[in-house]
JSON list of C-alpha atoms and ligand atoms in Angstrom, two decimals:
[
{"chain": "A", "resi": 13, "resn": "UNK", "atom": "CA", "xyz": [101.61, 96.19, 138.75]},
{"chain": "A", "resi": 14, "resn": "UNK", "atom": "CA", "xyz": [103.03, 98.97, 136.53]},
{"chain": "A", "resi": 15, "resn": "UNK", "atom": "CA", "xyz": [106.81, 99.32, 136.13]},
{"chain": "A", "resi": 16, "resn": "UNK", "atom": "CA", "xyz": [109.34, 101.07, 133.89]},
{"chain": "A", "resi": 17, "resn": "UNK", "atom": "CA", "xyz": [109.99, 98.56, 131.07]},
{"chain": "A", "resi": 18, "resn": "UNK", "atom": "CA", "xyz": [113.49, 99.96, 130.46]},
{"chain": "A", "resi": 19, "resn": "UNK", "atom": "CA", "xyz": [115.79, 100.00, 133.52]},
{"chain": "A", "resi": 20, "resn": "UNK", "atom": "CA", "xyz": [116.44, 103.65, 134.53]},
{"chain": "A", "resi": 21, "resn": "UNK", "atom": "CA", "xyz": [120.21, 103.29, 134.01]},
{"chain": "A", "resi": 22, "resn": "UNK", "atom": "CA", "xyz": [119.70, 102.29, 130.37]},
{"chain": "A", "resi": 23, "resn": "UNK", "atom": "CA", "xyz": [116.95, 104.86, 129.72]},
{"chain": "A", "resi": 24, "resn": "UNK", "atom": "CA", "xyz": [119.11, 107.65, 131.18]},
{"chain": "A", "resi": 25, "resn": "UNK", "atom": "CA", "xyz": [121.98, 106.49, 128.99]},
{"chain": "A", "resi": 26, "resn": "UNK", "atom": "CA", "xyz": [119.74, 106.54, 125.87]},
{"chain": "A", "resi": 27, "resn": "UNK", "atom": "CA", "xyz": [118.47, 110.02, 126.78]},
{"chain": "A", "resi": 28, "resn": "UNK", "atom": "CA", "xyz": [122.03, 111.27, 127.30]},
{"chain": "A", "resi": 29, "resn": "UNK", "atom": "CA", "xyz": [123.00, 110.14, 123.78]},
{"chain": "A", "resi": 30, "resn": "UNK", "atom": "CA", "xyz": [120.49, 112.63, 122.33]},
{"chain": "A", "resi": 31, "resn": "UNK", "atom": "CA", "xyz": [122.16, 115.92, 121.30]},
{"chain": "A", "resi": 32, "resn": "UNK", "atom": "CA", "xyz": [121.45, 118.93, 123.54]},
{"chain": "A", "resi": 33, "resn": "UNK", "atom": "CA", "xyz": [118.05, 120.47, 122.97]},
{"chain": "A", "resi": 34, "resn": "UNK", "atom": "CA", "xyz": [117.12, 124.14, 122.62]},
{"chain": "A", "resi": 35, "resn": "UNK", "atom": "CA", "xyz": [116.34, 125.93, 125.89]},
{"chain": "A", "resi": 36, "resn": "UNK", "atom": "CA", "xyz": [112.58, 125.89, 125.17]},
{"chain": "A", "resi": 37, "resn": "UNK", "atom": "CA", "xyz": [112.64, 122.10, 124.61]},
{"chain": "A", "resi": 38, "resn": "UNK", "atom": "CA", "xyz": [114.52, 121.72, 127.89]},
{"chain": "A", "resi": 39, "resn": "UNK", "atom": "CA", "xyz": [111.84, 123.80, 129.62]},
{"chain": "A", "resi": 40, "resn": "UNK", "atom": "CA", "xyz": [109.17, 121.49, 128.15]},
{"chain": "A", "resi": 41, "resn": "UNK", "atom": "CA", "xyz": [111.08, 118.45, 129.45]},
{"chain": "A", "resi": 42, "resn": "UNK", "atom": "CA", "xyz": [111.44, 120.02, 132.90]},
{"chain": "A", "resi": 43, "resn": "UNK", "atom": "CA", "xyz": [107.71, 120.82, 133.04]},
{"chain": "A", "resi": 44, "resn": "UNK", "atom": "CA", "xyz": [106.87, 117.19, 132.22]},
{"chain": "A", "resi": 45, "resn": "UNK", "atom": "CA", "xyz": [109.18, 115.96, 134.97]},
{"chain": "A", "resi": 46, "resn": "UNK", "atom": "CA", "xyz": [107.69, 118.43, 137.51]},
{"chain": "A", "resi": 47, "resn": "UNK", "atom": "CA", "xyz": [104.06, 117.71, 136.67]},
{"chain": "A", "resi": 48, "resn": "UNK", "atom": "CA", "xyz": [104.32, 114.05, 135.61]},
{"chain": "A", "resi": 49, "resn": "UNK", "atom": "CA", "xyz": [102.91, 114.92, 132.17]},
{"chain": "A", "resi": 50, "resn": "UNK", "atom": "CA", "xyz": [103.49, 111.93, 129.86]},
{"chain": "A", "resi": 51, "resn": "UNK", "atom": "CA", "xyz": [105.63, 113.31, 127.02]},
{"chain": "A", "resi": 52, "resn": "UNK", "atom": "CA", "xyz": [107.58, 110.89, 124.83]},
{"chain": "A", "resi": 53, "resn": "UNK", "atom": "CA", "xyz": [110.91, 112.16, 126.22]},
{"chain": "A", "resi": 54, "resn": "UNK", "atom": "CA", "xyz": [114.27, 112.77, 124.49]},
{"chain": "A", "resi": 55, "resn": "UNK", "atom": "CA", "xyz": [115.19, 109.26, 123.21]},
{"chain": "A", "resi": 56, "resn": "UNK", "atom": "CA", "xyz": [111.76, 108.51, 121.69]},
{"chain": "A", "resi": 57, "resn": "UNK", "atom": "CA", "xyz": [111.47, 112.10, 120.43]},
{"chain": "A", "resi": 58, "resn": "UNK", "atom": "CA", "xyz": [114.82, 111.80, 118.71]},
{"chain": "A", "resi": 59, "resn": "UNK", "atom": "CA", "xyz": [113.73, 108.49, 117.13]},
{"chain": "A", "resi": 60, "resn": "UNK", "atom": "CA", "xyz": [110.60, 110.24, 115.79]},
{"chain": "A", "resi": 61, "resn": "UNK", "atom": "CA", "xyz": [112.77, 113.05, 114.42]},
{"chain": "A", "resi": 62, "resn": "UNK", "atom": "CA", "xyz": [115.21, 110.56, 112.87]},
{"chain": "A", "resi": 63, "resn": "UNK", "atom": "CA", "xyz": [112.45, 108.57, 111.14]},
{"chain": "A", "resi": 64, "resn": "UNK", "atom": "CA", "xyz": [110.84, 111.76, 109.82]},
{"chain": "A", "resi": 65, "resn": "UNK", "atom": "CA", "xyz": [114.23, 112.82, 108.42]},
{"chain": "A", "resi": 66, "resn": "UNK", "atom": "CA", "xyz": [114.88, 109.33, 106.97]},
{"chain": "A", "resi": 67, "resn": "UNK", "atom": "CA", "xyz": [111.68, 109.31, 104.94]},
{"chain": "A", "resi": 68, "resn": "UNK", "atom": "CA", "xyz": [111.86, 113.01, 104.05]},
{"chain": "A", "resi": 69, "resn": "UNK", "atom": "CA", "xyz": [108.49, 113.62, 105.72]},
{"chain": "A", "resi": 70, "resn": "UNK", "atom": "CA", "xyz": [106.75, 116.85, 104.70]},
{"chain": "A", "resi": 71, "resn": "UNK", "atom": "CA", "xyz": [103.25, 116.03, 105.99]},
{"chain": "A", "resi": 72, "resn": "UNK", "atom": "CA", "xyz": [102.93, 114.73, 109.54]},
{"chain": "A", "resi": 73, "resn": "UNK", "atom": "CA", "xyz": [99.74, 114.12, 111.55]},
{"chain": "A", "resi": 74, "resn": "UNK", "atom": "CA", "xyz": [99.83, 113.66, 115.32]},
{"chain": "A", "resi": 75, "resn": "UNK", "atom": "CA", "xyz": [96.99, 112.15, 117.32]},
{"chain": "A", "resi": 76, "resn": "UNK", "atom": "CA", "xyz": [97.14, 113.19, 120.99]},
{"chain": "A", "resi": 77, "resn": "UNK", "atom": "CA", "xyz": [99.66, 116.03, 120.92]},
{"chain": "A", "resi": 78, "resn": "UNK", "atom": "CA", "xyz": [99.72, 117.35, 124.49]},
{"chain": "A", "resi": 79, "resn": "UNK", "atom": "CA", "xyz": [101.54, 120.70, 124.87]},
{"chain": "A", "resi": 80, "resn": "UNK", "atom": "CA", "xyz": [103.63, 120.20, 121.76]},
{"chain": "A", "resi": 81, "resn": "UNK", "atom": "CA", "xyz": [106.80, 118.34, 122.81]},
{"chain": "A", "resi": 82, "resn": "UNK", "atom": "CA", "xyz": [106.49, 115.50, 120.27]},
{"chain": "A", "resi": 83, "resn": "UNK", "atom": "CA", "xyz": [105.19, 118.07, 117.77]},
{"chain": "A", "resi": 84, "resn": "UNK", "atom": "CA", "xyz": [108.42, 120.04, 118.15]},
{"chain": "A", "resi": 85, "resn": "UNK", "atom": "CA", "xyz": [110.51, 117.01, 117.14]},
{"chain": "A", "resi": 86, "resn": "UNK", "atom": "CA", "xyz": [108.39, 116.46, 114.02]},
{"chain": "A", "resi": 87, "resn": "UNK", "atom": "CA", "xyz": [108.41, 120.18, 113.20]},
{"chain": "A", "resi": 88, "resn": "UNK", "atom": "CA", "xyz": [112.22, 120.25, 113.37]},
{"chain": "A", "resi": 89, "resn": "UNK", "atom": "CA", "xyz": [112.38, 117.31, 110.93]},
{"chain": "A", "resi": 90, "resn": "UNK", "atom": "CA", "xyz": [109.84, 118.79, 108.52]},
{"chain": "A", "resi": 91, "resn": "UNK", "atom": "CA", "xyz": [111.60, 122.16, 108.58]},
{"chain": "A", "resi": 92, "resn": "UNK", "atom": "CA", "xyz": [114.94, 120.47, 107.82]},
{"chain": "A", "resi": 93, "resn": "UNK", "atom": "CA", "xyz": [113.26, 118.38, 105.10]},
{"chain": "A", "resi": 94, "resn": "UNK", "atom": "CA", "xyz": [112.39, 121.61, 103.28]},
{"chain": "A", "resi": 95, "resn": "UNK", "atom": "CA", "xyz": [109.09, 122.58, 104.92]},
{"chain": "A", "resi": 96, "resn": "UNK", "atom": "CA", "xyz": [105.56, 121.26, 105.04]},
{"chain": "A", "resi": 97, "resn": "UNK", "atom": "CA", "xyz": [102.97, 120.75, 107.75]},
{"chain": "A", "resi": 98, "resn": "UNK", "atom": "CA", "xyz": [102.63, 119.12, 111.13]},
{"chain": "A", "resi": 99, "resn": "UNK", "atom": "CA", "xyz": [99.14, 118.66, 112.55]},
{"chain": "A", "resi": 100, "resn": "UNK", "atom": "CA", "xyz": [98.88, 119.15, 116.31]},
{"chain": "A", "resi": 101, "resn": "UNK", "atom": "CA", "xyz": [95.62, 117.62, 117.55]},
{"chain": "A", "resi": 102, "resn": "UNK", "atom": "CA", "xyz": [94.42, 117.42, 121.12]},
{"chain": "A", "resi": 103, "resn": "UNK", "atom": "CA", "xyz": [90.96, 117.70, 122.64]},
{"chain": "A", "resi": 104, "resn": "UNK", "atom": "CA", "xyz": [91.98, 120.26, 125.26]},
{"chain": "A", "resi": 105, "resn": "UNK", "atom": "CA", "xyz": [91.93, 123.94, 124.27]},
{"chain": "A", "resi": 106, "resn": "UNK", "atom": "CA", "xyz": [94.28, 124.75, 127.15]},
{"chain": "A", "resi": 107, "resn": "UNK", "atom": "CA", "xyz": [96.94, 122.30, 125.90]},
{"chain": "A", "resi": 108, "resn": "UNK", "atom": "CA", "xyz": [96.51, 123.54, 122.34]},
{"chain": "A", "resi": 109, "resn": "UNK", "atom": "CA", "xyz": [97.14, 127.14, 123.51]},
{"chain": "A", "resi": 110, "resn": "UNK", "atom": "CA", "xyz": [100.13, 126.05, 125.57]},
{"chain": "A", "resi": 111, "resn": "UNK", "atom": "CA", "xyz": [101.56, 124.23, 122.52]},
{"chain": "A", "resi": 112, "resn": "UNK", "atom": "CA", "xyz": [101.16, 127.38, 120.41]},
{"chain": "A", "resi": 113, "resn": "UNK", "atom": "CA", "xyz": [103.27, 129.32, 122.89]},
{"chain": "A", "resi": 114, "resn": "UNK", "atom": "CA", "xyz": [106.10, 126.76, 122.90]},
{"chain": "A", "resi": 115, "resn": "UNK", "atom": "CA", "xyz": [106.11, 126.11, 119.15]},
{"chain": "A", "resi": 116, "resn": "UNK", "atom": "CA", "xyz": [106.03, 129.84, 118.40]},
{"chain": "A", "resi": 117, "resn": "UNK", "atom": "CA", "xyz": [109.06, 130.34, 120.65]},
{"chain": "A", "resi": 118, "resn": "UNK", "atom": "CA", "xyz": [110.82, 127.48, 118.86]},
{"chain": "A", "resi": 119, "resn": "UNK", "atom": "CA", "xyz": [110.10, 129.12, 115.49]},
{"chain": "A", "resi": 120, "resn": "UNK", "atom": "CA", "xyz": [107.84, 126.34, 114.15]},
{"chain": "A", "resi": 121, "resn": "UNK", "atom": "CA", "xyz": [104.49, 128.10, 114.31]},
{"chain": "A", "resi": 122, "resn": "UNK", "atom": "CA", "xyz": [104.16, 128.55, 110.54]},
{"chain": "A", "resi": 123, "resn": "UNK", "atom": "CA", "xyz": [104.50, 124.77, 110.01]},
{"chain": "A", "resi": 124, "resn": "UNK", "atom": "CA", "xyz": [102.06, 123.66, 112.66]},
{"chain": "A", "resi": 125, "resn": "UNK", "atom": "CA", "xyz": [98.27, 123.38, 112.21]},
{"chain": "A", "resi": 126, "resn": "UNK", "atom": "CA", "xyz": [96.29, 123.30, 115.46]},
{"chain": "A", "resi": 127, "resn": "UNK", "atom": "CA", "xyz": [93.03, 121.41, 115.90]},
{"chain": "A", "resi": 128, "resn": "UNK", "atom": "CA", "xyz": [91.11, 121.05, 119.15]},
{"chain": "A", "resi": 129, "resn": "UNK", "atom": "CA", "xyz": [89.15, 117.84, 118.66]},
{"chain": "A", "resi": 130, "resn": "UNK", "atom": "CA", "xyz": [88.97, 114.14, 119.25]},
{"chain": "A", "resi": 131, "resn": "UNK", "atom": "CA", "xyz": [92.02, 113.09, 117.24]},
{"chain": "A", "resi": 132, "resn": "UNK", "atom": "CA", "xyz": [90.70, 110.15, 115.17]},
{"chain": "A", "resi": 133, "resn": "UNK", "atom": "CA", "xyz": [87.73, 112.26, 114.10]},
{"chain": "A", "resi": 134, "resn": "UNK", "atom": "CA", "xyz": [90.13, 115.05, 113.10]},
{"chain": "A", "resi": 135, "resn": "UNK", "atom": "CA", "xyz": [92.25, 112.63, 111.06]},
{"chain": "A", "resi": 136, "resn": "UNK", "atom": "CA", "xyz": [89.13, 111.27, 109.33]},
{"chain": "A", "resi": 137, "resn": "UNK", "atom": "CA", "xyz": [88.24, 114.84, 108.32]},
{"chain": "A", "resi": 138, "resn": "UNK", "atom": "CA", "xyz": [91.80, 115.78, 107.23]},
{"chain": "A", "resi": 139, "resn": "UNK", "atom": "CA", "xyz": [93.04, 115.78, 103.67]},
{"chain": "A", "resi": 140, "resn": "UNK", "atom": "CA", "xyz": [95.56, 112.98, 103.29]},
{"chain": "A", "resi": 141, "resn": "UNK", "atom": "CA", "xyz": [97.81, 111.44, 102.39]},
{"chain": "A", "resi": 142, "resn": "UNK", "atom": "CA", "xyz": [100.38, 111.91, 105.16]},
{"chain": "A", "resi": 143, "resn": "UNK", "atom": "CA", "xyz": [104.00, 110.73, 105.12]},
{"chain": "A", "resi": 144, "resn": "UNK", "atom": "CA", "xyz": [104.04, 110.00, 108.84]},
{"chain": "A", "resi": 145, "resn": "UNK", "atom": "CA", "xyz": [101.34, 109.58, 111.48]},
{"chain": "A", "resi": 146, "resn": "UNK", "atom": "CA", "xyz": [102.11, 109.56, 115.20]},
{"chain": "A", "resi": 147, "resn": "UNK", "atom": "CA", "xyz": [99.60, 108.08, 117.62]},
{"chain": "A", "resi": 148, "resn": "UNK", "atom": "CA", "xyz": [99.64, 108.91, 121.35]},
{"chain": "A", "resi": 149, "resn": "UNK", "atom": "CA", "xyz": [95.92, 109.02, 122.24]},
{"chain": "A", "resi": 150, "resn": "UNK", "atom": "CA", "xyz": [94.18, 107.17, 125.08]},
{"chain": "A", "resi": 151, "resn": "UNK", "atom": "CA", "xyz": [95.23, 103.57, 124.65]},
{"chain": "A", "resi": 152, "resn": "UNK", "atom": "CA", "xyz": [91.72, 102.14, 124.46]},
{"chain": "A", "resi": 153, "resn": "UNK", "atom": "CA", "xyz": [91.31, 104.14, 121.23]},
{"chain": "A", "resi": 154, "resn": "UNK", "atom": "CA", "xyz": [94.32, 102.61, 119.46]},
{"chain": "A", "resi": 155, "resn": "UNK", "atom": "CA", "xyz": [92.64, 99.65, 117.65]},
{"chain": "A", "resi": 156, "resn": "UNK", "atom": "CA", "xyz": [89.79, 101.70, 116.16]},
{"chain": "A", "resi": 157, "resn": "UNK", "atom": "CA", "xyz": [92.27, 104.31, 114.92]},
{"chain": "A", "resi": 158, "resn": "UNK", "atom": "CA", "xyz": [94.10, 101.88, 112.63]},
{"chain": "A", "resi": 159, "resn": "UNK", "atom": "CA", "xyz": [91.66, 101.74, 109.67]},
{"chain": "A", "resi": 160, "resn": "UNK", "atom": "CA", "xyz": [91.55, 105.56, 109.56]},
{"chain": "A", "resi": 161, "resn": "UNK", "atom": "CA", "xyz": [95.35, 105.77, 109.80]},
{"chain": "A", "resi": 162, "resn": "UNK", "atom": "CA", "xyz": [95.78, 103.14, 107.07]},
{"chain": "A", "resi": 163, "resn": "UNK", "atom": "CA", "xyz": [93.52, 105.17, 104.79]},
{"chain": "A", "resi": 164, "resn": "UNK", "atom": "CA", "xyz": [95.33, 108.48, 105.38]},
{"chain": "A", "resi": 165, "resn": "UNK", "atom": "CA", "xyz": [98.94, 107.25, 105.31]},
{"chain": "A", "resi": 166, "resn": "UNK", "atom": "CA", "xyz": [100.66, 107.06, 101.95]},
{"chain": "A", "resi": 167, "resn": "UNK", "atom": "CA", "xyz": [102.19, 103.75, 100.81]},
{"chain": "A", "resi": 168, "resn": "UNK", "atom": "CA", "xyz": [105.77, 103.86, 102.11]},
{"chain": "A", "resi": 169, "resn": "UNK", "atom": "CA", "xyz": [104.63, 106.05, 104.99]},
{"chain": "A", "resi": 170, "resn": "UNK", "atom": "CA", "xyz": [105.36, 105.34, 108.64]},
{"chain": "A", "resi": 171, "resn": "UNK", "atom": "CA", "xyz": [103.10, 104.99, 111.65]},
{"chain": "A", "resi": 172, "resn": "UNK", "atom": "CA", "xyz": [104.69, 105.51, 115.09]},
{"chain": "A", "resi": 173, "resn": "UNK", "atom": "CA", "xyz": [102.77, 104.58, 118.25]},
{"chain": "A", "resi": 174, "resn": "UNK", "atom": "CA", "xyz": [103.89, 105.28, 121.82]},
{"chain": "A", "resi": 175, "resn": "UNK", "atom": "CA", "xyz": [103.36, 103.30, 125.05]},
{"chain": "A", "resi": 176, "resn": "UNK", "atom": "CA", "xyz": [103.38, 99.90, 123.41]},
{"chain": "A", "resi": 177, "resn": "UNK", "atom": "CA", "xyz": [104.88, 98.25, 126.51]},
{"chain": "A", "resi": 178, "resn": "UNK", "atom": "CA", "xyz": [102.30, 100.14, 128.58]},
{"chain": "A", "resi": 179, "resn": "UNK", "atom": "CA", "xyz": [104.41, 100.19, 131.75]},
{"chain": "A", "resi": 180, "resn": "UNK", "atom": "CA", "xyz": [104.44, 96.40, 131.78]},
{"chain": "A", "resi": 181, "resn": "UNK", "atom": "CA", "xyz": [100.66, 96.09, 132.19]},
{"chain": "A", "resi": 182, "resn": "UNK", "atom": "CA", "xyz": [100.40, 94.08, 128.96]},
{"chain": "A", "resi": 183, "resn": "UNK", "atom": "CA", "xyz": [102.24, 91.22, 130.68]},
{"chain": "A", "resi": 184, "resn": "UNK", "atom": "CA", "xyz": [99.65, 90.84, 133.43]},
{"chain": "A", "resi": 185, "resn": "UNK", "atom": "CA", "xyz": [96.96, 88.37, 132.36]},
{"chain": "A", "resi": 186, "resn": "UNK", "atom": "CA", "xyz": [94.65, 89.76, 135.05]},
{"chain": "A", "resi": 187, "resn": "UNK", "atom": "CA", "xyz": [94.78, 93.27, 133.56]},
{"chain": "A", "resi": 188, "resn": "UNK", "atom": "CA", "xyz": [91.81, 93.35, 131.20]},
{"chain": "A", "resi": 189, "resn": "UNK", "atom": "CA", "xyz": [91.27, 97.13, 131.36]},
{"chain": "A", "resi": 190, "resn": "UNK", "atom": "CA", "xyz": [90.20, 98.85, 128.16]},
{"chain": "A", "resi": 191, "resn": "UNK", "atom": "CA", "xyz": [93.55, 100.64, 127.79]},
{"chain": "A", "resi": 192, "resn": "UNK", "atom": "CA", "xyz": [95.65, 97.50, 128.28]},
{"chain": "A", "resi": 193, "resn": "UNK", "atom": "CA", "xyz": [93.38, 95.56, 125.92]},
{"chain": "A", "resi": 194, "resn": "UNK", "atom": "CA", "xyz": [93.78, 98.39, 123.38]},
{"chain": "A", "resi": 195, "resn": "UNK", "atom": "CA", "xyz": [97.58, 98.17, 123.49]},
{"chain": "A", "resi": 196, "resn": "UNK", "atom": "CA", "xyz": [97.53, 94.37, 123.12]},
{"chain": "A", "resi": 197, "resn": "UNK", "atom": "CA", "xyz": [95.01, 94.49, 120.27]},
{"chain": "A", "resi": 198, "resn": "UNK", "atom": "CA", "xyz": [96.75, 97.19, 118.22]},
{"chain": "A", "resi": 199, "resn": "UNK", "atom": "CA", "xyz": [100.02, 95.24, 118.57]},
{"chain": "A", "resi": 200, "resn": "UNK", "atom": "CA", "xyz": [98.30, 92.10, 117.33]},
{"chain": "A", "resi": 201, "resn": "UNK", "atom": "CA", "xyz": [96.68, 93.98, 114.42]},
{"chain": "A", "resi": 202, "resn": "UNK", "atom": "CA", "xyz": [99.91, 95.56, 113.18]},
{"chain": "A", "resi": 203, "resn": "UNK", "atom": "CA", "xyz": [102.17, 92.54, 113.66]},
{"chain": "A", "resi": 204, "resn": "UNK", "atom": "CA", "xyz": [99.84, 90.08, 111.90]},
{"chain": "A", "resi": 205, "resn": "UNK", "atom": "CA", "xyz": [98.66, 92.26, 108.99]},
{"chain": "A", "resi": 206, "resn": "UNK", "atom": "CA", "xyz": [100.92, 91.63, 105.96]},
{"chain": "A", "resi": 207, "resn": "UNK", "atom": "CA", "xyz": [100.28, 95.21, 104.83]},
{"chain": "A", "resi": 208, "resn": "UNK", "atom": "CA", "xyz": [102.60, 96.51, 107.57]},
{"chain": "A", "resi": 209, "resn": "UNK", "atom": "CA", "xyz": [106.27, 95.93, 108.49]},
{"chain": "A", "resi": 210, "resn": "UNK", "atom": "CA", "xyz": [106.24, 96.45, 112.24]},
{"chain": "A", "resi": 211, "resn": "UNK", "atom": "CA", "xyz": [108.88, 96.61, 114.98]},
{"chain": "A", "resi": 212, "resn": "UNK", "atom": "CA", "xyz": [108.36, 97.33, 118.66]},
{"chain": "A", "resi": 213, "resn": "UNK", "atom": "CA", "xyz": [111.43, 99.21, 119.87]},
{"chain": "A", "resi": 214, "resn": "UNK", "atom": "CA", "xyz": [111.90, 98.99, 123.67]},
{"chain": "A", "resi": 215, "resn": "UNK", "atom": "CA", "xyz": [112.70, 102.66, 124.21]},
{"chain": "A", "resi": 216, "resn": "UNK", "atom": "CA", "xyz": [111.15, 104.24, 127.33]},
{"chain": "A", "resi": 217, "resn": "UNK", "atom": "CA", "xyz": [107.60, 102.78, 127.34]},
{"chain": "A", "resi": 218, "resn": "UNK", "atom": "CA", "xyz": [107.89, 101.00, 123.95]},
{"chain": "A", "resi": 219, "resn": "UNK", "atom": "CA", "xyz": [107.51, 102.56, 120.52]},
{"chain": "A", "resi": 220, "resn": "UNK", "atom": "CA", "xyz": [105.97, 100.77, 117.54]},
{"chain": "A", "resi": 221, "resn": "UNK", "atom": "CA", "xyz": [107.37, 101.75, 114.16]},
{"chain": "A", "resi": 222, "resn": "UNK", "atom": "CA", "xyz": [105.22, 100.41, 111.33]},
{"chain": "A", "resi": 223, "resn": "UNK", "atom": "CA", "xyz": [105.95, 100.86, 107.62]},
{"chain": "A", "resi": 224, "resn": "UNK", "atom": "CA", "xyz": [102.90, 100.80, 105.35]},
{"chain": "A", "resi": 225, "resn": "UNK", "atom": "CA", "xyz": [103.67, 98.68, 102.29]},
{"chain": "B", "resi": 18, "resn": "SAM", "atom": "C1", "xyz": [100.33, 111.19, 126.17]},
{"chain": "B", "resi": 18, "resn": "SAM", "atom": "S1", "xyz": [99.77, 112.82, 126.02]},
{"chain": "B", "resi": 18, "resn": "SAM", "atom": "C2", "xyz": [100.62, 113.50, 124.65]},
{"chain": "B", "resi": 18, "resn": "SAM", "atom": "C3", "xyz": [102.05, 113.68, 124.74]},
{"chain": "B", "resi": 18, "resn": "SAM", "atom": "C4", "xyz": [102.66, 114.22, 123.46]},
{"chain": "B", "resi": 18, "resn": "SAM", "atom": "N1", "xyz": [102.47, 113.29, 122.35]},
{"chain": "B", "resi": 18, "resn": "SAM", "atom": "C5", "xyz": [104.15, 114.45, 123.70]},
{"chain": "B", "resi": 18, "resn": "SAM", "atom": "O1", "xyz": [104.88, 113.46, 123.69]},
{"chain": "B", "resi": 18, "resn": "SAM", "atom": "O2", "xyz": [104.51, 115.58, 123.86]},
{"chain": "B", "resi": 18, "resn": "SAM", "atom": "C6", "xyz": [98.22, 112.57, 125.19]},
{"chain": "B", "resi": 18, "resn": "SAM", "atom": "C7", "xyz": [97.38, 113.83, 125.14]},
{"chain": "B", "resi": 18, "resn": "SAM", "atom": "O3", "xyz": [96.32, 113.62, 124.19]},
{"chain": "B", "resi": 18, "resn": "SAM", "atom": "C8", "xyz": [95.04, 113.76, 124.82]},
{"chain": "B", "resi": 18, "resn": "SAM", "atom": "N2", "xyz": [94.19, 112.74, 124.20]},
{"chain": "B", "resi": 18, "resn": "SAM", "atom": "C9", "xyz": [94.04, 111.45, 124.56]},
{"chain": "B", "resi": 18, "resn": "SAM", "atom": "N3", "xyz": [93.20, 110.81, 123.75]},
{"chain": "B", "resi": 18, "resn": "SAM", "atom": "C10", "xyz": [92.80, 111.73, 122.83]},
{"chain": "B", "resi": 18, "resn": "SAM", "atom": "C11", "xyz": [91.92, 111.66, 121.73]},
{"chain": "B", "resi": 18, "resn": "SAM", "atom": "N4", "xyz": [91.28, 110.53, 121.40]},
{"chain": "B", "resi": 18, "resn": "SAM", "atom": "N5", "xyz": [91.73, 112.78, 121.00]},
{"chain": "B", "resi": 18, "resn": "SAM", "atom": "C12", "xyz": [92.36, 113.94, 121.32]},
{"chain": "B", "resi": 18, "resn": "SAM", "atom": "N6", "xyz": [93.20, 114.07, 122.37]},
{"chain": "B", "resi": 18, "resn": "SAM", "atom": "C13", "xyz": [93.42, 112.96, 123.12]},
{"chain": "B", "resi": 18, "resn": "SAM", "atom": "C14", "xyz": [95.28, 113.55, 126.29]},
{"chain": "B", "resi": 18, "resn": "SAM", "atom": "O4", "xyz": [94.31, 114.21, 127.06]},
{"chain": "B", "resi": 18, "resn": "SAM", "atom": "C15", "xyz": [96.69, 114.13, 126.47]},
{"chain": "B", "resi": 18, "resn": "SAM", "atom": "O5", "xyz": [96.66, 115.51, 126.64]}
]
C-alpha cells in the first residue's frame, strides 16, 4: 500500500521554509498539483539547488526531466555559479517543448541543452565529466544507470536520485514489482560501494545524495 513517507504537516513545513519562487516556478508547481505530475517539489528542489551551489556545479546532467521544474532549480544554481550547462533529457517531445517555454520565461534558455531521448542512452553519448547528475527516470531503470553515471561524474561530483522511499512500497516484502526492486537495488548498490558516500534524506519521497570519491 503506497503512502506519503513524510507526514503532510512536516512536508508542508519544509516546503514553507523554501524562499518564495518566481511566478513562473509557482505556475509550474500549481500545474503539478492540478495534474498530479510528479515534480520534485519545493523542498527537494531547493536541496538540489543548494547542493549545486555548494559544489560550484557548472555542468549538470538530468535524467528524466519532465517539463523542466527540477531543471529550473539546477539552472538557477549554475547561473549563480558563473554559468555553464544543464542537460534536460526526457523521451517525450511534448514535455521537452513545454520545458523550453518555461525555462525561456525564467531566463535560463541559454544554459539549458534539450535532448529528446531515453536518458541513460543520452548520458552514455554525452561528453563528460559532469559535476552533478540528477536521476529521476522510471525506477526500474535506476540500477542499470549507475555504471554510466559513475563513468560520467567527476571525482568529487554528486549524484542525486529522487523517490528513494518510493511512497513506502520498498517496505512491503510482497511488492516485487520492477520499479520497487529497482529502488531497493540502487539503494543497496550505492550504500555498499566504498566508492560513494551516500545519504538518504527523508524529504518528500526520499532523496539520495551520493558523493563520488
Ligand atoms: C518524475 S518525472 C520528472 C520530474 C522532473 N525531474 C521534475 O522534478 O520536474 C520523470 C519524467 O521522465 C520521463 N522518463 C522516465 N524514464 C525515462 C527514461 N528512461 N528516459 C527518458 N525519460 C524518462 C517520464 O516519462 C517523466 O516525464
